[in-house]
Amino acid sequence: MQFGGFDHGAGAGGSVIETESYGQDDPASHSFRGPALRNASMFGPAGQAYVYRSYGIHLCLNIVARPGEAVLLRALCPTLGLDLMQTRCGPGSLCNDLGRLGQALGICSKDDGVAFDSNGFSINLPASTPKVLTGTRIGISKAQDMPWRFGLARAKGLSRRF
């Protein structure tokens, strides 16, 4: 899946290589206790962004799949706007964890609730179905055993090995 950024992130993007899923009845999900000001966009329509701050530092980007359920983008293979992403992130890997991915793409809090089909932002599906690996999610304390982490087989730049 190819990803391109919002207007302020236009010209930066790449192939999504790792994601995690979160459902409304999932105790690890921000939607588990129902709608609140902090997670309101997660209860919006499918195809909009849910952006939240992790550990008070990193902005994380999710795609709402249906109200109360979303897919967290964990890693991206950068292919577009490498110089721009390097300027935003500094030396080292660009998009191999959710914090650096958000930083490289220029994600900001005002992107929360923005539709993925908005001007300057896009997701394009691959022509063929790639081989996908499945594993348990990372960095959560509840429902750790759920096999809802997905990664592109043989991809370089995953946040952690499967």
mmCIF file with all atom_site columns, C-alpha atoms in Angstrom:
data_model
loop_
_atom_site.group_PDB
_atom_site.id
_atom_site.type_symbol
_atom_site.label_atom_id
_atom_site.label_alt_id
_atom_site.label_comp_id
_atom_site.label_asym_id
_atom_site.label_entity_id
_atom_site.label_seq_id
_atom_site.pdbx_PDB_ins_code
_atom_site.Cartn_x
_atom_site.Cartn_y
_atom_site.Cartn_z
_atom_site.occupancy
_atom_site.B_iso_or_equiv
_atom_site.pdbx_formal_charge
_atom_site.auth_seq_id
_atom_site.auth_comp_id
_atom_site.auth_asym_id
_atom_site.auth_atom_id
_atom_site.pdbx_PDB_model_num
ATOM 1   C CA . MET A 1 1   ? 0.000   0.000   0.000  1.00 0.00 ? 1   MET A CA 1
ATOM 2   C CA . GLN A 1 2   ? 1.488   3.348   -1.011 1.00 0.00 ? 2   GLN A CA 1
ATOM 3   C CA . PHE A 1 3   ? 0.946   6.254   1.324  1.00 0.00 ? 3   PHE A CA 1
ATOM 4   C CA . GLY A 1 4   ? 1.254   9.978   0.681  1.00 0.00 ? 4   GLY A CA 1
ATOM 5   C CA . GLY A 1 5   ? 1.045   12.664  3.368  1.00 0.00 ? 5   GLY A CA 1
ATOM 6   C CA . PHE A 1 6   ? -1.408  15.467  4.143  1.00 0.00 ? 6   PHE A CA 1
ATOM 7   C CA . ASP A 1 7   ? -0.964  18.905  2.541  1.00 0.00 ? 7   ASP A CA 1
ATOM 8   C CA . HIS A 1 8   ? 1.822   19.852  4.932  1.00 0.00 ? 8   HIS A CA 1
ATOM 9   C CA . GLY A 1 9   ? 3.403   16.425  4.374  1.00 0.00 ? 9   GLY A CA 1
ATOM 10  C CA . ALA A 1 10  ? 2.884   16.345  0.601  1.00 0.00 ? 10  ALA A CA 1
ATOM 11  C CA . GLY A 1 11  ? 5.857   14.911  -1.153 1.00 0.00 ? 11  GLY A CA 1
ATOM 12  C CA . ALA A 1 12  ? 6.606   12.408  1.622  1.00 0.00 ? 12  ALA A CA 1
ATOM 13  C CA . GLY A 1 13  ? 5.433   8.811   1.660  1.00 0.00 ? 13  GLY A CA 1
ATOM 14  C CA . GLY A 1 14  ? 6.150   5.202   0.894  1.00 0.00 ? 14  GLY A CA 1
ATOM 15  C CA . SER A 1 15  ? 4.883   1.653   1.278  1.00 0.00 ? 15  SER A CA 1
ATOM 16  C CA . VAL A 1 16  ? 3.140   0.635   4.474  1.00 0.00 ? 16  VAL A CA 1
ATOM 17  C CA . ILE A 1 17  ? 5.024   -2.414  5.767  1.00 0.00 ? 17  ILE A CA 1
ATOM 18  C CA . GLU A 1 18  ? 3.658   -2.850  9.303  1.00 0.00 ? 18  GLU A CA 1
ATOM 19  C CA . THR A 1 19  ? 0.339   -2.193  11.059 1.00 0.00 ? 19  THR A CA 1
ATOM 20  C CA . GLU A 1 20  ? -1.603  -3.130  14.185 1.00 0.00 ? 20  GLU A CA 1
ATOM 21  C CA . SER A 1 21  ? -5.374  -3.442  14.521 1.00 0.00 ? 21  SER A CA 1
ATOM 22  C CA . TYR A 1 22  ? -7.541  -2.269  17.414 1.00 0.00 ? 22  TYR A CA 1
ATOM 23  C CA . GLY A 1 23  ? -11.217 -3.101  17.893 1.00 0.00 ? 23  GLY A CA 1
ATOM 24  C CA . GLN A 1 24  ? -13.901 -1.451  20.024 1.00 0.00 ? 24  GLN A CA 1
ATOM 25  C CA . ASP A 1 25  ? -14.229 -4.489  22.312 1.00 0.00 ? 25  ASP A CA 1
ATOM 26  C CA . ASP A 1 26  ? -10.431 -4.673  22.623 1.00 0.00 ? 26  ASP A CA 1
ATOM 27  C CA . PRO A 1 27  ? -9.179  -3.636  26.102 1.00 0.00 ? 27  PRO A CA 1
ATOM 28  C CA . ALA A 1 28  ? -5.957  -2.286  24.512 1.00 0.00 ? 28  ALA A CA 1
ATOM 29  C CA . SER A 1 29  ? -7.908  0.054   22.233 1.00 0.00 ? 29  SER A CA 1
ATOM 30  C CA . HIS A 1 30  ? -8.471  3.749   22.912 1.00 0.00 ? 30  HIS A CA 1
ATOM 31  C CA . SER A 1 31  ? -12.141 3.142   22.016 1.00 0.00 ? 31  SER A CA 1
ATOM 32  C CA . PHE A 1 32  ? -12.716 0.428   24.629 1.00 0.00 ? 32  PHE A CA 1
ATOM 33  C CA . ARG A 1 33  ? -14.393 2.740   27.172 1.00 0.00 ? 33  ARG A CA 1
ATOM 34  C CA . GLY A 1 34  ? -16.444 4.516   24.516 1.00 0.00 ? 34  GLY A CA 1
ATOM 35  C CA . PRO A 1 35  ? -16.288 7.932   22.866 1.00 0.00 ? 35  PRO A CA 1
ATOM 36  C CA . ALA A 1 36  ? -14.509 10.821  24.589 1.00 0.00 ? 36  ALA A CA 1
ATOM 37  C CA . LEU A 1 37  ? -12.980 14.088  23.456 1.00 0.00 ? 37  LEU A CA 1
ATOM 38  C CA . ARG A 1 38  ? -9.544  12.440  23.151 1.00 0.00 ? 38  ARG A CA 1
ATOM 39  C CA . ASN A 1 39  ? -10.705 9.586   20.888 1.00 0.00 ? 39  ASN A CA 1
ATOM 40  C CA . ALA A 1 40  ? -13.709 11.165  19.122 1.00 0.00 ? 40  ALA A CA 1
ATOM 41  C CA . SER A 1 41  ? -12.290 10.757  15.621 1.00 0.00 ? 41  SER A CA 1
ATOM 42  C CA . MET A 1 42  ? -11.882 7.024   16.215 1.00 0.00 ? 42  MET A CA 1
ATOM 43  C CA . PHE A 1 43  ? -15.679 6.846   16.287 1.00 0.00 ? 43  PHE A CA 1
ATOM 44  C CA . GLY A 1 44  ? -15.986 8.758   13.024 1.00 0.00 ? 44  GLY A CA 1
ATOM 45  C CA . PRO A 1 45  ? -16.453 7.330   9.556  1.00 0.00 ? 45  PRO A CA 1
ATOM 46  C CA . ALA A 1 46  ? -14.133 4.801   7.979  1.00 0.00 ? 46  ALA A CA 1
ATOM 47  C CA . GLY A 1 47  ? -11.272 6.346   6.087  1.00 0.00 ? 47  GLY A CA 1
ATOM 48  C CA . GLN A 1 48  ? -10.420 9.195   8.406  1.00 0.00 ? 48  GLN A CA 1
ATOM 49  C CA . ALA A 1 49  ? -7.287  9.681   10.477 1.00 0.00 ? 49  ALA A CA 1
ATOM 50  C CA . TYR A 1 50  ? -7.135  9.097   14.206 1.00 0.00 ? 50  TYR A CA 1
ATOM 51  C CA . VAL A 1 51  ? -4.006  10.837  15.504 1.00 0.00 ? 51  VAL A CA 1
ATOM 52  C CA . TYR A 1 52  ? -2.962  10.539  19.135 1.00 0.00 ? 52  TYR A CA 1
ATOM 53  C CA . ARG A 1 53  ? 0.097   11.365  21.192 1.00 0.00 ? 53  ARG A CA 1
ATOM 54  C CA . SER A 1 54  ? 1.993   8.397   22.623 1.00 0.00 ? 54  SER A CA 1
ATOM 55  C CA . TYR A 1 55  ? 3.887   8.873   25.897 1.00 0.00 ? 55  TYR A CA 1
ATOM 56  C CA . GLY A 1 56  ? 3.225   12.603  25.532 1.00 0.00 ? 56  GLY A CA 1
ATOM 57  C CA . ILE A 1 57  ? 5.851   12.771  22.776 1.00 0.00 ? 57  ILE A CA 1
ATOM 58  C CA . HIS A 1 58  ? 5.136   10.924  19.526 1.00 0.00 ? 58  HIS A CA 1
ATOM 59  C CA . LEU A 1 59  ? 2.169   11.539  17.229 1.00 0.00 ? 59  LEU A CA 1
ATOM 60  C CA . CYS A 1 60  ? 0.793   8.240   15.958 1.00 0.00 ? 60  CYS A CA 1
ATOM 61  C CA . LEU A 1 61  ? -1.309  7.821   12.821 1.00 0.00 ? 61  LEU A CA 1
ATOM 62  C CA . ASN A 1 62  ? -4.252  5.430   12.541 1.00 0.00 ? 62  ASN A CA 1
ATOM 63  C CA . ILE A 1 63  ? -6.807  4.798   9.809  1.00 0.00 ? 63  ILE A CA 1
ATOM 64  C CA . VAL A 1 64  ? -10.367 4.394   11.103 1.00 0.00 ? 64  VAL A CA 1
ATOM 65  C CA . ALA A 1 65  ? -11.717 1.135   9.668  1.00 0.00 ? 65  ALA A CA 1
ATOM 66  C CA . ARG A 1 66  ? -15.219 1.466   11.114 1.00 0.00 ? 66  ARG A CA 1
ATOM 67  C CA . PRO A 1 67  ? -16.509 3.445   14.079 1.00 0.00 ? 67  PRO A CA 1
ATOM 68  C CA . GLY A 1 68  ? -14.493 2.512   17.186 1.00 0.00 ? 68  GLY A CA 1
ATOM 69  C CA . GLU A 1 69  ? -11.961 0.446   15.236 1.00 0.00 ? 69  GLU A CA 1
ATOM 70  C CA . ALA A 1 70  ? -8.701  1.536   13.643 1.00 0.00 ? 70  ALA A CA 1
ATOM 71  C CA . VAL A 1 71  ? -5.430  0.386   12.128 1.00 0.00 ? 71  VAL A CA 1
ATOM 72  C CA . LEU A 1 72  ? -2.233  1.891   13.525 1.00 0.00 ? 72  LEU A CA 1
ATOM 73  C CA . LEU A 1 73  ? 0.532   2.500   10.984 1.00 0.00 ? 73  LEU A CA 1
ATOM 74  C CA . ARG A 1 74  ? 3.690   1.170   12.683 1.00 0.00 ? 74  ARG A CA 1
ATOM 75  C CA . ALA A 1 75  ? 6.272   1.260   9.883  1.00 0.00 ? 75  ALA A CA 1
ATOM 76  C CA . LEU A 1 76  ? 6.664   2.529   6.354  1.00 0.00 ? 76  LEU A CA 1
ATOM 77  C CA . CYS A 1 77  ? 9.300   1.894   3.696  1.00 0.00 ? 77  CYS A CA 1
ATOM 78  C CA . PRO A 1 78  ? 10.036  5.485   2.638  1.00 0.00 ? 78  PRO A CA 1
ATOM 79  C CA . THR A 1 79  ? 10.137  6.013   -1.121 1.00 0.00 ? 79  THR A CA 1
ATOM 80  C CA . LEU A 1 80  ? 8.978   9.593   -1.672 1.00 0.00 ? 80  LEU A CA 1
ATOM 81  C CA . GLY A 1 81  ? 10.478  12.763  -0.199 1.00 0.00 ? 81  GLY A CA 1
ATOM 82  C CA . LEU A 1 82  ? 13.474  11.118  1.451  1.00 0.00 ? 82  LEU A CA 1
ATOM 83  C CA . ASP A 1 83  ? 15.314  14.439  1.869  1.00 0.00 ? 83  ASP A CA 1
ATOM 84  C CA . LEU A 1 84  ? 12.238  16.028  3.451  1.00 0.00 ? 84  LEU A CA 1
ATOM 85  C CA . MET A 1 85  ? 11.797  13.097  5.835  1.00 0.00 ? 85  MET A CA 1
ATOM 86  C CA . GLN A 1 86  ? 15.517  13.152  6.738  1.00 0.00 ? 86  GLN A CA 1
ATOM 87  C CA . THR A 1 87  ? 15.253  16.872  7.521  1.00 0.00 ? 87  THR A CA 1
ATOM 88  C CA . ARG A 1 88  ? 12.315  16.185  9.846  1.00 0.00 ? 88  ARG A CA 1
ATOM 89  C CA . CYS A 1 89  ? 13.875  13.170  11.572 1.00 0.00 ? 89  CYS A CA 1
ATOM 90  C CA . GLY A 1 90  ? 17.608  13.741  11.481 1.00 0.00 ? 90  GLY A CA 1
ATOM 91  C CA . PRO A 1 91  ? 20.101  10.930  10.956 1.00 0.00 ? 91  PRO A CA 1
ATOM 92  C CA . GLY A 1 92  ? 19.100  7.287   11.217 1.00 0.00 ? 92  GLY A CA 1
ATOM 93  C CA . SER A 1 93  ? 16.129  5.234   10.151 1.00 0.00 ? 93  SER A CA 1
ATOM 94  C CA . LEU A 1 94  ? 13.143  7.231   8.948  1.00 0.00 ? 94  LEU A CA 1
ATOM 95  C CA . CYS A 1 95  ? 9.912   5.297   9.428  1.00 0.00 ? 95  CYS A CA 1
ATOM 96  C CA . ASN A 1 96  ? 10.719  2.097   11.339 1.00 0.00 ? 96  ASN A CA 1
ATOM 97  C CA . ASP A 1 97  ? 8.577   2.891   14.369 1.00 0.00 ? 97  ASP A CA 1
ATOM 98  C CA . LEU A 1 98  ? 5.326   4.711   14.918 1.00 0.00 ? 98  LEU A CA 1
ATOM 99  C CA . GLY A 1 99  ? 6.930   7.858   16.381 1.00 0.00 ? 99  GLY A CA 1
ATOM 100 C CA . ARG A 1 100 ? 9.496   8.341   13.630 1.00 0.00 ? 100 ARG A CA 1
ATOM 101 C CA . LEU A 1 101 ? 6.858   7.536   11.010 1.00 0.00 ? 101 LEU A CA 1
ATOM 102 C CA . GLY A 1 102 ? 4.650   10.370  12.256 1.00 0.00 ? 102 GLY A CA 1
ATOM 103 C CA . GLN A 1 103 ? 7.630   12.724  12.455 1.00 0.00 ? 103 GLN A CA 1
ATOM 104 C CA . ALA A 1 104 ? 8.903   11.826  8.961  1.00 0.00 ? 104 ALA A CA 1
ATOM 105 C CA . LEU A 1 105 ? 5.464   12.385  7.425  1.00 0.00 ? 105 LEU A CA 1
ATOM 106 C CA . GLY A 1 106 ? 4.956   15.659  9.286  1.00 0.00 ? 106 GLY A CA 1
ATOM 107 C CA . ILE A 1 107 ? 1.835   14.408  11.080 1.00 0.00 ? 107 ILE A CA 1
ATOM 108 C CA . CYS A 1 108 ? 0.427   16.937  13.553 1.00 0.00 ? 108 CYS A CA 1
ATOM 109 C CA . SER A 1 109 ? -2.477  17.038  16.006 1.00 0.00 ? 109 SER A CA 1
ATOM 110 C CA . LYS A 1 110 ? -4.704  18.943  13.578 1.00 0.00 ? 110 LYS A CA 1
ATOM 111 C CA . ASP A 1 111 ? -4.599  15.905  11.241 1.00 0.00 ? 111 ASP A CA 1
ATOM 112 C CA . ASP A 1 112 ? -6.853  14.068  13.703 1.00 0.00 ? 112 ASP A CA 1
ATOM 113 C CA . GLY A 1 113 ? -10.200 13.474  11.961 1.00 0.00 ? 113 GLY A CA 1
ATOM 114 C CA . VAL A 1 114 ? -8.999  14.403  8.462  1.00 0.00 ? 114 VAL A CA 1
ATOM 115 C CA . ALA A 1 115 ? -10.316 12.144  5.684  1.00 0.00 ? 115 ALA A CA 1
ATOM 116 C CA . PHE A 1 116 ? -7.761  9.967   3.925  1.00 0.00 ? 116 PHE A CA 1
ATOM 117 C CA . ASP A 1 117 ? -9.186  10.979  0.556  1.00 0.00 ? 117 ASP A CA 1
ATOM 118 C CA . SER A 1 118 ? -8.634  14.682  1.269  1.00 0.00 ? 118 SER A CA 1
ATOM 119 C CA . ASN A 1 119 ? -6.551  16.918  -0.960 1.00 0.00 ? 119 ASN A CA 1
ATOM 120 C CA . GLY A 1 120 ? -2.858  16.078  -0.769 1.00 0.00 ? 120 GLY A CA 1
ATOM 121 C CA . PHE A 1 121 ? -3.268  12.764  1.057  1.00 0.00 ? 121 PHE A CA 1
ATOM 122 C CA . SER A 1 122 ? -3.659  9.340   -0.478 1.00 0.00 ? 122 SER A CA 1
ATOM 123 C CA . ILE A 1 123 ? -3.434  5.591   -0.058 1.00 0.00 ? 123 ILE A CA 1
ATOM 124 C CA . ASN A 1 124 ? -3.038  3.370   -3.100 1.00 0.00 ? 124 ASN A CA 1
ATOM 125 C CA . LEU A 1 125 ? -3.473  -0.396  -2.936 1.00 0.00 ? 125 LEU A CA 1
ATOM 126 C CA . PRO A 1 126 ? -0.906  -2.713  -4.547 1.00 0.00 ? 126 PRO A CA 1
ATOM 127 C CA . ALA A 1 127 ? -1.664  -4.456  -7.841 1.00 0.00 ? 127 ALA A CA 1
ATOM 128 C CA . SER A 1 128 ? -1.189  -7.883  -6.251 1.00 0.00 ? 128 SER A CA 1
ATOM 129 C CA . THR A 1 129 ? -1.717  -9.264  -2.759 1.00 0.00 ? 129 THR A CA 1
ATOM 130 C CA . PRO A 1 130 ? 1.598   -9.352  -0.870 1.00 0.00 ? 130 PRO A CA 1
ATOM 131 C CA . LYS A 1 131 ? 2.601   -12.050 1.629  1.00 0.00 ? 131 LYS A CA 1
ATOM 132 C CA . VAL A 1 132 ? 1.739   -10.764 5.107  1.00 0.00 ? 132 VAL A CA 1
ATOM 133 C CA . LEU A 1 133 ? 3.141   -11.932 8.448  1.00 0.00 ? 133 LEU A CA 1
ATOM 134 C CA . THR A 1 134 ? 1.000   -12.008 11.596 1.00 0.00 ? 134 THR A CA 1
ATOM 135 C CA . GLY A 1 135 ? 2.114   -11.540 15.188 1.00 0.00 ? 135 GLY A CA 1
ATOM 136 C CA . THR A 1 136 ? 1.190   -10.093 18.545 1.00 0.00 ? 136 THR A CA 1
ATOM 137 C CA . ARG A 1 137 ? 1.013   -6.349  19.068 1.00 0.00 ? 137 ARG A CA 1
ATOM 138 C CA . ILE A 1 138 ? 3.859   -4.349  20.590 1.00 0.00 ? 138 ILE A CA 1
ATOM 139 C CA . GLY A 1 139 ? 4.044   -2.032  23.597 1.00 0.00 ? 139 GLY A CA 1
ATOM 140 C CA . ILE A 1 140 ? 0.647   -2.699  25.158 1.00 0.00 ? 140 ILE A CA 1
ATOM 141 C CA . SER A 1 141 ? -0.248  -4.060  28.590 1.00 0.00 ? 141 SER A CA 1
ATOM 142 C CA . LYS A 1 142 ? -3.704  -5.514  27.808 1.00 0.00 ? 142 LYS A CA 1
ATOM 143 C CA . ALA A 1 143 ? -4.734  -8.146  25.244 1.00 0.00 ? 143 ALA A CA 1
ATOM 144 C CA . GLN A 1 144 ? -1.076  -8.762  24.447 1.00 0.00 ? 144 GLN A CA 1
ATOM 145 C CA . ASP A 1 145 ? -1.780  -12.169 22.947 1.00 0.00 ? 145 ASP A CA 1
ATOM 146 C CA . MET A 1 146 ? -4.026  -10.909 20.138 1.00 0.00 ? 146 MET A CA 1
ATOM 147 C CA . PRO A 1 147 ? -2.398  -11.688 16.746 1.00 0.00 ? 147 PRO A CA 1
ATOM 148 C CA . TRP A 1 148 ? -3.319  -8.292  15.299 1.00 0.00 ? 148 TRP A CA 1
ATOM 149 C CA . ARG A 1 149 ? 0.103   -7.067  14.193 1.00 0.00 ? 149 ARG A CA 1
ATOM 150 C CA . PHE A 1 150 ? 0.735   -7.408  10.465 1.00 0.00 ? 150 PHE A CA 1
ATOM 151 C CA . GLY A 1 151 ? 3.890   -6.961  8.450  1.00 0.00 ? 151 GLY A CA 1
ATOM 152 C CA . LEU A 1 152 ? 4.996   -7.305  4.888  1.00 0.00 ? 152 LEU A CA 1
ATOM 153 C CA . ALA A 1 153 ? 7.098   -10.464 4.489  1.00 0.00 ? 153 ALA A CA 1
ATOM 154 C CA . ARG A 1 154 ? 10.788  -9.805  3.756  1.00 0.00 ? 154 ARG A CA 1
ATOM 155 C CA . ALA A 1 155 ? 10.345  -6.064  4.330  1.00 0.00 ? 155 ALA A CA 1
ATOM 156 C CA . LYS A 1 156 ? 13.321  -4.150  5.666  1.00 0.00 ? 156 LYS A CA 1
ATOM 157 C CA . GLY A 1 157 ? 12.501  -1.523  8.277  1.00 0.00 ? 157 GLY A CA 1
ATOM 158 C CA . LEU A 1 158 ? 9.914   -3.295  10.443 1.00 0.00 ? 158 LEU A CA 1
ATOM 159 C CA . SER A 1 159 ? 9.746   -1.950  13.994 1.00 0.00 ? 159 SER A CA 1
ATOM 160 C CA . ARG A 1 160 ? 10.508  -5.428  15.350 1.00 0.00 ? 160 ARG A CA 1
ATOM 161 C CA . ARG A 1 161 ? 11.025  -8.873  13.843 1.00 0.00 ? 161 ARG A CA 1
ATOM 162 C CA . PHE A 1 162 ? 8.076   -11.246 13.611 1.00 0.00 ? 162 PHE A CA 1
#
